[in-house]
PDB file of C-alpha atoms and ligand atoms in Angstrom:
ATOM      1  CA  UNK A   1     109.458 107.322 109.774  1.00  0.00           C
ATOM      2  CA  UNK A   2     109.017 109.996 107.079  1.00  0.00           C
ATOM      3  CA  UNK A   3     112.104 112.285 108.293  1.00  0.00           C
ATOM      4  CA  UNK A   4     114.349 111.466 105.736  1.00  0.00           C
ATOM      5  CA  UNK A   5     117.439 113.362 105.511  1.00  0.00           C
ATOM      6  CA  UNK A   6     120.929 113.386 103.561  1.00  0.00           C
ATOM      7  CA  UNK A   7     119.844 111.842 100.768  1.00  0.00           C
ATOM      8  CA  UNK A   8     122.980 110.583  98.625  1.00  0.00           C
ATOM      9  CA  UNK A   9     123.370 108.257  96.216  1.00  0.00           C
ATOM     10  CA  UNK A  10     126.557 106.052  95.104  1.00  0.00           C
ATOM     11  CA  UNK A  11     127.267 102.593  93.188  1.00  0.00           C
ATOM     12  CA  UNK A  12     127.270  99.874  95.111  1.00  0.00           C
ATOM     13  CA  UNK A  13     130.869  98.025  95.305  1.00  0.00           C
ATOM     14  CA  UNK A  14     130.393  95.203  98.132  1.00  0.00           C
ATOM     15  CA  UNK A  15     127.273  94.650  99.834  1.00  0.00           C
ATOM     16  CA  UNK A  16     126.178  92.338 102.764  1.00  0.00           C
ATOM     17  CA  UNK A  17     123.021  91.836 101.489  1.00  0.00           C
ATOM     18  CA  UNK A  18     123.205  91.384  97.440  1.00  0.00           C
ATOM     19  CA  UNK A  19     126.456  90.571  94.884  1.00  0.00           C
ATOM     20  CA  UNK A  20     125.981  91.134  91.340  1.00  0.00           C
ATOM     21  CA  UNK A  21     127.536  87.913  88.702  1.00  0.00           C
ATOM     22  CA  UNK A  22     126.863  87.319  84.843  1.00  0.00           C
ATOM     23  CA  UNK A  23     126.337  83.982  84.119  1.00  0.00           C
ATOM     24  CA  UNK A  24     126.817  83.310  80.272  1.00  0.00           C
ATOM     25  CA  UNK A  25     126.077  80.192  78.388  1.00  0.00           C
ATOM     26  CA  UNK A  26     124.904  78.782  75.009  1.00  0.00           C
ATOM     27  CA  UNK A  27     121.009  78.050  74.300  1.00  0.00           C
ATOM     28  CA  UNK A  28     120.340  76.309  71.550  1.00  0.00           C
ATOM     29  CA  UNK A  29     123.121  77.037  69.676  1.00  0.00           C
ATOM     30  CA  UNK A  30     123.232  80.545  70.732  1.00  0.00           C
ATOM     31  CA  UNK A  31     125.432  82.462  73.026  1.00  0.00           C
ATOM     32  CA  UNK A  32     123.576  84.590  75.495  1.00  0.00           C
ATOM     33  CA  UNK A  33     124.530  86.057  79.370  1.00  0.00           C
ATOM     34  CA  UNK A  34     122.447  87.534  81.923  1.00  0.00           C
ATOM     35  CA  UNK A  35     123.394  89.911  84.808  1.00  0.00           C
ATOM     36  CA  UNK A  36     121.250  89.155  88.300  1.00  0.00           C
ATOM     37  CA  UNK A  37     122.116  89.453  92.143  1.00  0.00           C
ATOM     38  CA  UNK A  38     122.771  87.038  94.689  1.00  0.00           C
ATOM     39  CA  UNK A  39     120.706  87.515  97.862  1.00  0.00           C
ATOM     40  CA  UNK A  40     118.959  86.129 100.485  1.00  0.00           C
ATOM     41  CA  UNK A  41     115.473  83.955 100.594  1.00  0.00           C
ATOM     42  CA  UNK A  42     112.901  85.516 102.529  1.00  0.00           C
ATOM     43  CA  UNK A  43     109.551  84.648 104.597  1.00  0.00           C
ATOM     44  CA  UNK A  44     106.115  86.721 104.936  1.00  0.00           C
ATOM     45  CA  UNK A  45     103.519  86.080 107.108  1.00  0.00           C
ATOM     46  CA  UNK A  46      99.508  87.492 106.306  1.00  0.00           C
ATOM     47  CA  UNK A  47      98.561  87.906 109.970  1.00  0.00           C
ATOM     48  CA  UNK A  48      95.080  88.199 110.410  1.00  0.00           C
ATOM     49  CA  UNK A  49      93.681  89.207 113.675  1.00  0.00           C
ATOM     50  CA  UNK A  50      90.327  87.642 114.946  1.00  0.00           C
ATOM     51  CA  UNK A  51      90.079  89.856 117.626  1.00  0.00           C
ATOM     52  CA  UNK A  52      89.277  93.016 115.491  1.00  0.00           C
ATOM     53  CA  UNK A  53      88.903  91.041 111.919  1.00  0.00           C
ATOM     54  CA  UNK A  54      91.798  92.447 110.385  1.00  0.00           C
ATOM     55  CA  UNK A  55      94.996  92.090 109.060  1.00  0.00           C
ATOM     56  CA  UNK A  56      97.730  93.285 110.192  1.00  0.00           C
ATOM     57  CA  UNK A  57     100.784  94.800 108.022  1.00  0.00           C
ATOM     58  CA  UNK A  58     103.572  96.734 108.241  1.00  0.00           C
ATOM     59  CA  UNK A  59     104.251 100.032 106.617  1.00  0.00           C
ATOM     60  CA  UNK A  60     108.241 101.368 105.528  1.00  0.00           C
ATOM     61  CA  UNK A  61     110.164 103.416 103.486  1.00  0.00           C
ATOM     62  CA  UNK A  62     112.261 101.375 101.349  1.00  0.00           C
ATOM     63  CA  UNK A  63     114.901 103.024  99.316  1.00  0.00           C
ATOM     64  CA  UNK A  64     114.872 101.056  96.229  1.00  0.00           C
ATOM     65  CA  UNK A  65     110.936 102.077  95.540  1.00  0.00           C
ATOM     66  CA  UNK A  66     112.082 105.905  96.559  1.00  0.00           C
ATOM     67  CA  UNK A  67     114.907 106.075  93.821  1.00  0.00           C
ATOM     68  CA  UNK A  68     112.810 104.905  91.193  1.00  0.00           C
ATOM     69  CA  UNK A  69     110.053 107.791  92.178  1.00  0.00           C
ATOM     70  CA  UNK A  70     113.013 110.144  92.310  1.00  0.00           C
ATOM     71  CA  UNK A  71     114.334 108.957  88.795  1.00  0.00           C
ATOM     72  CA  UNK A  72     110.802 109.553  87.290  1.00  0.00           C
ATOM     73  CA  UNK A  73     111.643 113.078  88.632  1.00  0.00           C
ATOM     74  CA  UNK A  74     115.126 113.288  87.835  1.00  0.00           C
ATOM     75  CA  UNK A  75     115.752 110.559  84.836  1.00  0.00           C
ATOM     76  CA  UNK A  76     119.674 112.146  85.581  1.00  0.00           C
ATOM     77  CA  UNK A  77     119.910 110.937  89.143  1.00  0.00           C
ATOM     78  CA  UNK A  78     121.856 107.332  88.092  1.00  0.00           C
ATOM     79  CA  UNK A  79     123.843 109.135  85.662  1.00  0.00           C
ATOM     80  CA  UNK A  80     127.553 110.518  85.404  1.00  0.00           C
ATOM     81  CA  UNK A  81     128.695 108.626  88.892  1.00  0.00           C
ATOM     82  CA  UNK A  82     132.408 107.531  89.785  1.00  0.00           C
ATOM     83  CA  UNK A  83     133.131 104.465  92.224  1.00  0.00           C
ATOM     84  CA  UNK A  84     133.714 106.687  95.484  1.00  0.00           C
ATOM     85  CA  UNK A  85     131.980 109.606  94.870  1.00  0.00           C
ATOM     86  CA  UNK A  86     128.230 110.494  96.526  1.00  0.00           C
ATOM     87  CA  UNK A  87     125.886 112.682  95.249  1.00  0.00           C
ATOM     88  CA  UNK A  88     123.680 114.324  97.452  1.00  0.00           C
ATOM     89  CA  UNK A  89     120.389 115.075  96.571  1.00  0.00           C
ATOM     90  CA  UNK A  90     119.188 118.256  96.130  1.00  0.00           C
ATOM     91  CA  UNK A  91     115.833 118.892  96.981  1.00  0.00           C
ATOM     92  CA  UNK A  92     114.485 115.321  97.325  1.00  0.00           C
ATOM     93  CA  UNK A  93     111.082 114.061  97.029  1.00  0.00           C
ATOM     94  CA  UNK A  94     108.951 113.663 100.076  1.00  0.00           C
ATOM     95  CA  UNK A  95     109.811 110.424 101.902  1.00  0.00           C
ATOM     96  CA  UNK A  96     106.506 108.647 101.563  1.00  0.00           C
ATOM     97  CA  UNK A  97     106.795 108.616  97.942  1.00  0.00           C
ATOM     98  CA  UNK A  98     108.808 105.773  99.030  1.00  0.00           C
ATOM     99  CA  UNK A  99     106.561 104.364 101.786  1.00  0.00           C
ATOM    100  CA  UNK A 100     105.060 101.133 101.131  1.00  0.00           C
ATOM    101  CA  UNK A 101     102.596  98.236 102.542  1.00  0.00           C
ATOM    102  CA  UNK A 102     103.525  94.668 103.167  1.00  0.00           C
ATOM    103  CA  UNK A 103     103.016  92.313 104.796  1.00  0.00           C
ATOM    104  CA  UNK A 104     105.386  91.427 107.258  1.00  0.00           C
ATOM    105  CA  UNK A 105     108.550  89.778 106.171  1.00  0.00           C
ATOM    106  CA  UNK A 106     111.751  88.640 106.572  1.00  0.00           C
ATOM    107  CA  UNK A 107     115.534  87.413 105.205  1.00  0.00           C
ATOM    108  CA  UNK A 108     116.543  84.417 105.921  1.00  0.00           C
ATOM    109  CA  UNK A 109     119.733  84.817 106.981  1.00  0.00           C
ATOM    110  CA  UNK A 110     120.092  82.975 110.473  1.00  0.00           C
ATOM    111  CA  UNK A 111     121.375  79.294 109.497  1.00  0.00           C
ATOM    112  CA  UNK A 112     120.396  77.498 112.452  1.00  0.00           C
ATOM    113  CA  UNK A 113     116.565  78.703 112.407  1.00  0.00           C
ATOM    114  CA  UNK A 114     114.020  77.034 110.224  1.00  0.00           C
ATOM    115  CA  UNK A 115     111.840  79.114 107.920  1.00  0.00           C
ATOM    116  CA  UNK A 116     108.734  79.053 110.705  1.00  0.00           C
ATOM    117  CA  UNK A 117     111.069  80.040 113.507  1.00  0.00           C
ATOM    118  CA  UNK A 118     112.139  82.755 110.963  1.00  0.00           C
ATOM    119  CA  UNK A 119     108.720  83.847 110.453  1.00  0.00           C
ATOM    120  CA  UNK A 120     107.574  83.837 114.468  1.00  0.00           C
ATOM    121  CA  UNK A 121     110.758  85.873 114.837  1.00  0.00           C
ATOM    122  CA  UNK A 122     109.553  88.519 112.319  1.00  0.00           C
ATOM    123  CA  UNK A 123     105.966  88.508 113.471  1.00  0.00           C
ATOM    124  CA  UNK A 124     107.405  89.580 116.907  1.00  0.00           C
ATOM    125  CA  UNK A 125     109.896  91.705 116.333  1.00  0.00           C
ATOM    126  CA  UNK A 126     107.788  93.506 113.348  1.00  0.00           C
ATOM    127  CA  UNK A 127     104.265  93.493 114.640  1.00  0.00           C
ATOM    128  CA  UNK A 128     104.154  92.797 118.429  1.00  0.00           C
ATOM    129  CA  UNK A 129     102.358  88.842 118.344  1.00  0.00           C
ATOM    130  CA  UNK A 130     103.725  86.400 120.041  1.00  0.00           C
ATOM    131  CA  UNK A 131     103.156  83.627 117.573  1.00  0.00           C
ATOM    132  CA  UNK A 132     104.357  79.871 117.764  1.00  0.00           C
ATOM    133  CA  UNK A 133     105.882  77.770 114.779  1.00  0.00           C
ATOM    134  CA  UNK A 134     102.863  75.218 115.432  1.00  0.00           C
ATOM    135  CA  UNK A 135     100.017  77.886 115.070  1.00  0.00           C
ATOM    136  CA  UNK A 136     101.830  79.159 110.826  1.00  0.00           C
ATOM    137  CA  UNK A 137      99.987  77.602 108.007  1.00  0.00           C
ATOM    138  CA  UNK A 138     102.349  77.189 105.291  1.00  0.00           C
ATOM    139  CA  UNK A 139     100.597  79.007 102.008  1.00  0.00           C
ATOM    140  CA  UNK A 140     103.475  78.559  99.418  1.00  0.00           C
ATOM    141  CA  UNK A 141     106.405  79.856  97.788  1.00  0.00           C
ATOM    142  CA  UNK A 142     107.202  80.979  94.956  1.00  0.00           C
ATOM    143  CA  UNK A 143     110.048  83.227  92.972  1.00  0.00           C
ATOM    144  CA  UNK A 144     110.627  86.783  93.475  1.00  0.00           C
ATOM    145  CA  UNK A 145     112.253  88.598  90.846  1.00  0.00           C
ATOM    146  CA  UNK A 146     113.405  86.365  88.519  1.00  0.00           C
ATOM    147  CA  UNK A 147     114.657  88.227  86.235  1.00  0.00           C
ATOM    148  CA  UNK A 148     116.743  90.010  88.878  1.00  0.00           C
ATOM    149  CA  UNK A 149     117.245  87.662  92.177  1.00  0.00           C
ATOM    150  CA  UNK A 150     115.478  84.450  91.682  1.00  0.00           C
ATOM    151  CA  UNK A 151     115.245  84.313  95.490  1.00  0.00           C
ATOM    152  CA  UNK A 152     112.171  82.136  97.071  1.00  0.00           C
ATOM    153  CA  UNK A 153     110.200  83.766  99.216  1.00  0.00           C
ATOM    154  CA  UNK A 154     108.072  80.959 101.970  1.00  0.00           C
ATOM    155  CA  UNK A 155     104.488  82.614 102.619  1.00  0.00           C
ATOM    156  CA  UNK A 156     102.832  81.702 105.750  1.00  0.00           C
ATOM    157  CA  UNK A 157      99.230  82.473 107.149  1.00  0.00           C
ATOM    158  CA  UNK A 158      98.817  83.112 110.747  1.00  0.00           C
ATOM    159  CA  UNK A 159      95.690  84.288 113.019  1.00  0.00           C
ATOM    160  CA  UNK A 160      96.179  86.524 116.324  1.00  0.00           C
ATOM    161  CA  UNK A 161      93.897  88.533 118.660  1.00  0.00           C
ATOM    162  CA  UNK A 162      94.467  90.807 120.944  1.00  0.00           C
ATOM    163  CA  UNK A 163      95.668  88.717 123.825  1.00  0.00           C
ATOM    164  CA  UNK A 164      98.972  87.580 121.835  1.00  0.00           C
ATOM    165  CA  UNK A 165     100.021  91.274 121.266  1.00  0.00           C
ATOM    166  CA  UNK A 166     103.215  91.902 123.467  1.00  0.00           C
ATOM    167  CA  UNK A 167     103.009  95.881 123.204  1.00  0.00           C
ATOM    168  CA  UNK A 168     105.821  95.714 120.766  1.00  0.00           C
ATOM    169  CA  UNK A 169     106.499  95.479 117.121  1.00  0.00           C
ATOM    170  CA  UNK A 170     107.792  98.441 114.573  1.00  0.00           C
ATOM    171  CA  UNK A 171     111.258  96.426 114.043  1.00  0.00           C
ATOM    172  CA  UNK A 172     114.603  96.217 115.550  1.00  0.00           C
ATOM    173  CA  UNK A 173     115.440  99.607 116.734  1.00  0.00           C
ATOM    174  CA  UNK A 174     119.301  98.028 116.489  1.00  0.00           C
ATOM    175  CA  UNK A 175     119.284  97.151 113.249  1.00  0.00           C
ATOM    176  CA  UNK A 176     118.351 100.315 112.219  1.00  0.00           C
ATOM    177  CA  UNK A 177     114.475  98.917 111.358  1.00  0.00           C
ATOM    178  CA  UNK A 178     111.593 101.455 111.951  1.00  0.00           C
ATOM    179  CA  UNK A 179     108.471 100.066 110.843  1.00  0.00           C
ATOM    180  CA  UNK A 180     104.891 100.953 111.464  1.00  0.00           C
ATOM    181  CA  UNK A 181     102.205  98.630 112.228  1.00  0.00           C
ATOM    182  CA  UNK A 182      98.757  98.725 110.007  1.00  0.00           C
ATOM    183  CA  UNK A 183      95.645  97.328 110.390  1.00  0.00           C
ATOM    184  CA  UNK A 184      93.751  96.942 107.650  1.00  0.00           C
ATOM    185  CA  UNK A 185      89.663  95.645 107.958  1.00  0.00           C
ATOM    186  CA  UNK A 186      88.671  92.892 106.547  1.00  0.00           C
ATOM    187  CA  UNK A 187      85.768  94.520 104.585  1.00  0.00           C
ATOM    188  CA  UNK A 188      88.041  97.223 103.441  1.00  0.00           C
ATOM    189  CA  UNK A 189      90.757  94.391 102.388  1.00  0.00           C
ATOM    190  CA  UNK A 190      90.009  94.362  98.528  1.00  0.00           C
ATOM    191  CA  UNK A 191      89.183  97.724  97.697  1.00  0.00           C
ATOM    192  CA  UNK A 192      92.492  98.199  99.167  1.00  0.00           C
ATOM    193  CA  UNK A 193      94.090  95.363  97.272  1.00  0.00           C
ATOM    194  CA  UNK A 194      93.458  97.164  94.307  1.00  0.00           C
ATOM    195  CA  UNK A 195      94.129 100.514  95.481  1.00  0.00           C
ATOM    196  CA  UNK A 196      96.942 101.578  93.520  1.00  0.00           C
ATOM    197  CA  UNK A 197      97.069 105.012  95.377  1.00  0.00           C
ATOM    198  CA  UNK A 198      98.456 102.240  98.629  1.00  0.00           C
ATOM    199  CA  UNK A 199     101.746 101.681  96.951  1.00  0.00           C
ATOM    200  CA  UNK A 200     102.004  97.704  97.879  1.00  0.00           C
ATOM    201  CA  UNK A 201     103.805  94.394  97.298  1.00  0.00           C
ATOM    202  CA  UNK A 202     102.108  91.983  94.950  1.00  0.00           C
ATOM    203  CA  UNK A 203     102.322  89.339  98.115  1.00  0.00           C
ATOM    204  CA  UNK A 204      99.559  91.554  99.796  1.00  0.00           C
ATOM    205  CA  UNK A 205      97.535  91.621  96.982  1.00  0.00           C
ATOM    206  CA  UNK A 206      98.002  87.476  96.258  1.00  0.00           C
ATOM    207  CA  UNK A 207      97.375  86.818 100.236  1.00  0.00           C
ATOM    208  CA  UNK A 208      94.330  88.655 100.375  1.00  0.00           C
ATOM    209  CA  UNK A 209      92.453  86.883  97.804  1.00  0.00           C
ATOM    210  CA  UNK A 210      94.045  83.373  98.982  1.00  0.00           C
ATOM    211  CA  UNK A 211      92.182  84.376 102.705  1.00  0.00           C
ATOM    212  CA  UNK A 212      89.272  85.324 100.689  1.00  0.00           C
ATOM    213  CA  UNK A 213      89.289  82.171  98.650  1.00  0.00           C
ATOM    214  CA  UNK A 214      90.340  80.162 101.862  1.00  0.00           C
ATOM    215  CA  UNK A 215      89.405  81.520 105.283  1.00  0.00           C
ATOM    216  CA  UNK A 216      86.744  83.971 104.708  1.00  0.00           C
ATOM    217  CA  UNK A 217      84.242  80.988 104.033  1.00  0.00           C
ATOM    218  CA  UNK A 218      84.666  79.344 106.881  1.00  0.00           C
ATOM    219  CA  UNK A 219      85.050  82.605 109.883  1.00  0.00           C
ATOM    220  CA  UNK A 220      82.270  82.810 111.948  1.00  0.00           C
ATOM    221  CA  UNK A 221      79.255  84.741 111.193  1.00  0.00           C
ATOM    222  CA  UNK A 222      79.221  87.971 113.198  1.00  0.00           C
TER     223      UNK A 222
HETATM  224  O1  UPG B 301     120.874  97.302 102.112  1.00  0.00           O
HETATM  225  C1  UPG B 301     120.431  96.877 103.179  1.00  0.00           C
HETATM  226  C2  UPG B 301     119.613  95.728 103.254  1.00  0.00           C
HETATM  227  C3  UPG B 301     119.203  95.301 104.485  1.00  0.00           C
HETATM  228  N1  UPG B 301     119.548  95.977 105.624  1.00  0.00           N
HETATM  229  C4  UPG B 301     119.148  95.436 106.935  1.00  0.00           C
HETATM  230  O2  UPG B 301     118.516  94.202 106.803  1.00  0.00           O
HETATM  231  C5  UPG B 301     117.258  94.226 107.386  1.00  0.00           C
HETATM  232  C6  UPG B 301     116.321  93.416 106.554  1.00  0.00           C
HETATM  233  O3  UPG B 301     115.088  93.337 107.195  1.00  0.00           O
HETATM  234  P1  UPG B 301     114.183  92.040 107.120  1.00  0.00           P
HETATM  235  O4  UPG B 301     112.908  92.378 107.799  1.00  0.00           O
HETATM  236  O5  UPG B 301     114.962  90.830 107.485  1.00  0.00           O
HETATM  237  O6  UPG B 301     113.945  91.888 105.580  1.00  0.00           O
HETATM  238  P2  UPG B 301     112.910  92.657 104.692  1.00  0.00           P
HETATM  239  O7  UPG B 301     113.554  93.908 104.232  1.00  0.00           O
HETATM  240  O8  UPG B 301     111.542  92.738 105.238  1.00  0.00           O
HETATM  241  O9  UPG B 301     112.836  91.558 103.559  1.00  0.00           O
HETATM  242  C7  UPG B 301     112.778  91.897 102.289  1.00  0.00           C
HETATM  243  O10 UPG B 301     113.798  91.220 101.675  1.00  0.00           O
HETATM  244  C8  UPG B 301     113.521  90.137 100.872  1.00  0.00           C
HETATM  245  C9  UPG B 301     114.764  89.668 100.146  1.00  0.00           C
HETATM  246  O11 UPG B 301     115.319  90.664  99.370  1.00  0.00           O
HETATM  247  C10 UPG B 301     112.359  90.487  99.998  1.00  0.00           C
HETATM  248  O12 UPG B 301     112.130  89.497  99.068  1.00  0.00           O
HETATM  249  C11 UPG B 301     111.163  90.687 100.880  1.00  0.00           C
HETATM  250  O13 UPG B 301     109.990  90.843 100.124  1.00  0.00           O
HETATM  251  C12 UPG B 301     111.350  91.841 101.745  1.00  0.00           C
HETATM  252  O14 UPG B 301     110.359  91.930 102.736  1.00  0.00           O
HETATM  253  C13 UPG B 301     116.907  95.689 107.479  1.00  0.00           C
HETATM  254  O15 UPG B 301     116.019  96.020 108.463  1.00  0.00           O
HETATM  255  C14 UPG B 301     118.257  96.307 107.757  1.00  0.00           C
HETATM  256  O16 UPG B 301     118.575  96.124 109.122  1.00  0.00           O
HETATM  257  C15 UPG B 301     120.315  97.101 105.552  1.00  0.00           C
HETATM  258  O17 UPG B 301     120.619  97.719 106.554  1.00  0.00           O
HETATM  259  N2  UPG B 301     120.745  97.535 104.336  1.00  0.00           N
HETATM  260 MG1   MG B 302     111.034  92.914 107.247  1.00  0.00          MG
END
């Protein structure tokens, strides 16, 4: 995962996955715009596995989080950029600067499919569980990024063990996708919640406590 290599950087003109608008308007009497993208909803799933009491996550480098670790380094790297051109980074930061946890997740770009058949999809293709839409517990959704995408991401809660694992997971190879599956204990789950050395999505913190709050209770003393 971490052999990153010809790094370059350009704008972005058209994309498949986000569009850029302004929307202006008047509030109040006063006349105000704001720039954000158009993109795609999304699903995650906090899988928990009963068989070894803990969850399980996925682990990837995602570009976005790299660049802004880069531009800490390099507050030039956006800078002084024409339409076509790319600029190639010269030596670039490791690749796990941009490696984070999360739980496992997905667009929702497939029309016919609803949000849970989403989600199963993701749980197999990401982690390896074969997972049916009748065993999710919807959680709850709520914005991501409003200032930049407004997009609603669905949450969903579902428990494995060991007998649902297929053997795969780590992504669609096709798509380009190379993930990692993590486990993380369940008595190491808050410590690591807070751990801001674990570079993680604020949906992995807010799951954890909502099992704590929710499911921990009521799990069988072992
Ligand atoms: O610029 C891009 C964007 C996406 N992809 C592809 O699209 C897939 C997207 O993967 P998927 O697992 O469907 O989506 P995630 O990246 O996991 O979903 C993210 O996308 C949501 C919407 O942006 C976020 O809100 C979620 O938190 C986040 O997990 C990738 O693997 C790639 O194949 C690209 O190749 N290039
Ligand atoms: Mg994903």
């Amino acid at each position: 995962m971490e052999a990153i290599e010809e790094l370059a950087v350009q704008p972005c003109t058209s994309s498949l996955y986000l569009r850029p608008f302004r929307l202006s308007y008047r509030q109040n009497g006063t006349k105000k715009f704001w720039d954000f993208m158009r993109t795609h909803d999304s699903v995650s799933i906090l899988i928990f596995n009963t068989s070894r009491q803990c969850f399980v996550m996925v682990k990837q480098f995602r570009p976005a989080v790299y660049m802004c670790e880069t531009e800490r380094h390099h507050p030039q790297v956006f800078e002084s950029q024409d339409k076509e051109s790319f600029t190639s980074l010269e030596n670039p930061l490791p690749a796990v600067v941009g490696v984070t946890y999360e739980l496992c997740a997905g667009i929702v770009d497939k029309p016919g499919l609803s949000l849970e058949e989403i989600a199963c999809e993701e749980v197999l293709e990401e982690c390896g569980y074969r997972v049916s839409t009748a065993e999710l517990r919807r959680i709850t959704s709520y914005r991501s990024g409003v200032g930049l995408t407004g997009s609603r991401q669905t949450l969903f809660y579902a428990e494995v063990n060991d007998q649902m694992r297929t053997g795969g997971g780590g992504g669609q190879p096709e798509e380009g996708e190379l993930i990692e599956v993590v486990e993380i204990p369940l008595g190491e789950s808050m410590k690591f919640a807070y751990d801001e050395t674990f570079p993680k999505t604020m949906g992995v913190i807010f799951s954890f406590m909502w099992f704590h709050n929710n499911i921990a209770p009521k799990l069988p003393k072992k």
